[in-house]
Each structure stands twice: as structure tokens, then as C-alpha cells.
Short mmCIF file of C-alpha atoms in Angstrom, two decimals:
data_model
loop_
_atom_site.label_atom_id
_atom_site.label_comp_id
_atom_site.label_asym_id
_atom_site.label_seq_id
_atom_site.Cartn_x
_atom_site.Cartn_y
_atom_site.Cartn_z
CA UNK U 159 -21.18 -57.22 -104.68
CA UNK U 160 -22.38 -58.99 -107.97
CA UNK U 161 -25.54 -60.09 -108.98
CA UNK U 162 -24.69 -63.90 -108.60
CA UNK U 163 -23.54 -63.43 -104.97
CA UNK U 164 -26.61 -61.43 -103.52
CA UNK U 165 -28.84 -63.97 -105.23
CA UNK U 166 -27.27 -66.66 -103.31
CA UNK U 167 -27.55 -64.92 -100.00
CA UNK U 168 -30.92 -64.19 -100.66
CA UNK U 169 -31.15 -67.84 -101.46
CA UNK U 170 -29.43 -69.13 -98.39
CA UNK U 171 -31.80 -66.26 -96.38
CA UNK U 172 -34.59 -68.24 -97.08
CA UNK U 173 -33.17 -70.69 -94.76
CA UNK U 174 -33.01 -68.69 -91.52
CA UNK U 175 -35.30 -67.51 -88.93
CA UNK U 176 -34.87 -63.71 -87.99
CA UNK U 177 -32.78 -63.30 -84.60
CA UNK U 178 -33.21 -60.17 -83.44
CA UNK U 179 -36.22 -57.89 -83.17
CA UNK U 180 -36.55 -54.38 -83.51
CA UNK U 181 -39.62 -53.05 -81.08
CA UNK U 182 -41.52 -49.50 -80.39
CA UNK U 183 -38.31 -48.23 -78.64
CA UNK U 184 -36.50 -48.67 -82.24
CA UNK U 185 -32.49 -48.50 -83.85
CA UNK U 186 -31.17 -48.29 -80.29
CA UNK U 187 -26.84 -48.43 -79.24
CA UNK U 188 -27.34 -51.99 -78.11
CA UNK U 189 -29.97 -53.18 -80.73
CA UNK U 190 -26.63 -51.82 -83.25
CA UNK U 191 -24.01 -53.57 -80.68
CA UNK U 192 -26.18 -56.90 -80.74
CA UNK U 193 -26.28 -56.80 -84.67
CA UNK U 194 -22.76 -56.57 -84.88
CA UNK U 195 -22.18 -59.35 -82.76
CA UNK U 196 -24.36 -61.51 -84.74
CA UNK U 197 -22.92 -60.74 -87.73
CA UNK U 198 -20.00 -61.46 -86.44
CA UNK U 199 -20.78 -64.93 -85.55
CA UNK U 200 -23.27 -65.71 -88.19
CA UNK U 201 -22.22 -63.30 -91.37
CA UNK U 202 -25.66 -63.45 -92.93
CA UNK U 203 -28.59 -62.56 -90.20
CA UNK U 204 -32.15 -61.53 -90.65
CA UNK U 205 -33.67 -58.57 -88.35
CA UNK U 206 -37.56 -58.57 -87.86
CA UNK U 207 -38.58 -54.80 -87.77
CA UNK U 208 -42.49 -54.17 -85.91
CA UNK U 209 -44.54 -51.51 -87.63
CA UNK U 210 -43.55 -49.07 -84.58
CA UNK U 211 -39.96 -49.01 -85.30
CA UNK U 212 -40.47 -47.52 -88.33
CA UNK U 213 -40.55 -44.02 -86.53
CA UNK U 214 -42.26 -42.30 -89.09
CA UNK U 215 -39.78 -43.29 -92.31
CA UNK U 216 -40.41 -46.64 -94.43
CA UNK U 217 -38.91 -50.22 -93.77
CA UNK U 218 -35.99 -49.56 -96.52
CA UNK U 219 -34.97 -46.07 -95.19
CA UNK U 220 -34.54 -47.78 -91.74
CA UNK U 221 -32.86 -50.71 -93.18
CA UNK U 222 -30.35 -48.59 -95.02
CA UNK U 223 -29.69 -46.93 -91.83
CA UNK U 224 -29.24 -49.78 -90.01
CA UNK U 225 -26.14 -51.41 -93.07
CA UNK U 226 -24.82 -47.88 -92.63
CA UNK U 227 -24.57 -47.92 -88.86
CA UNK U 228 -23.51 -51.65 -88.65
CA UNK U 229 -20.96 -51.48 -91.80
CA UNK U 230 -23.16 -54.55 -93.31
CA UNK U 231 -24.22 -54.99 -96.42
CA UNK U 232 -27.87 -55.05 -96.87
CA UNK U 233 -28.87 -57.73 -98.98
CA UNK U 234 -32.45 -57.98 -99.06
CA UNK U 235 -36.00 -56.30 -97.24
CA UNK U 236 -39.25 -58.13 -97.57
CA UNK U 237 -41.80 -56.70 -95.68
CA UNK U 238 -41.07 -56.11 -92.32
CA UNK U 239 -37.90 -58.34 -92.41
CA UNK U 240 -34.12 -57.26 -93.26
CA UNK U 241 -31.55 -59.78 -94.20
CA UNK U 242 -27.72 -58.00 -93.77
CA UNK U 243 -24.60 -59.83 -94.32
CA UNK U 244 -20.29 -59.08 -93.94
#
């Protein structure tokens, strides 16, 4: 993806409100099957991860994880929140 794209998802991230949350119970098969159908529907979706989630490993680890397992790209993680986008 170039440069100009992913800075006008980021830009258009700014925009939206996270939809789902990831809690103490973490990257779970129907936290992944819910973020698929979101992306489906919305293409560009932020994910709100708590401290807990974490599971020991850093915000960026998780949210590579979570592109990987979702086939999304990530486009952006600022603080606790993850913006992904097909």
C-alpha cells in the first residue's frame, strides 16, 4: 500500500469510533469472526484493545497478530486502539 493511501485512511480513521472491544479474555475465534464481519461491511474499522488483552506481549505485536489472522491490513496503532482496513 503507498504512502498516500495509508495517510488517507489514517485520515478518514480519525473519523470513527472503535466498534469492537478486545477484553481480559483476549484474540478469541469469535472476537476474529466479528472483525471479519465488520470489515466486511465497513472496510476500515477501529478495535479498542484493554491493557489485559495484551497477554503479556505489546499493543503492536497483538495488532500484527490480529491483520495476520483477519487477512487485514493494519493501518495504524495509537495507544490502545488499532485501525485495520481490506
Amino acid at each position: 500500500m503507498d504512502k498516500e493511501k495509508l495517510y488517507q485512511l489514517k485520515n478518514e480513521a480519525t473519523k470513527i469510533k472503535p466498534i469492537i472491544n478486545i477484553g481480559k479474555n483476549g484474540i478469541t475465534d469469535s472476537v476474529l469472526e466479528e472483525i471479519k464481519k465488520q470489515v466486511k461491511a465497513n472496510r476500515l474499522i477501529k478495535v479498542k484493545m484493554l491493557k489485559t488483552s495484551a497477554e503479556g506481549e505489546n499493543i503492536k505485536t497483538s495488532a500484527a497478530k490480529l491483520a495476520e489472522a483477519t487477512k487485514t491490513t493494519l493501518v495504524d496503532v495509537r495507544g490502545s486502539t488499532v485501525v485495520l482496513y481490506r
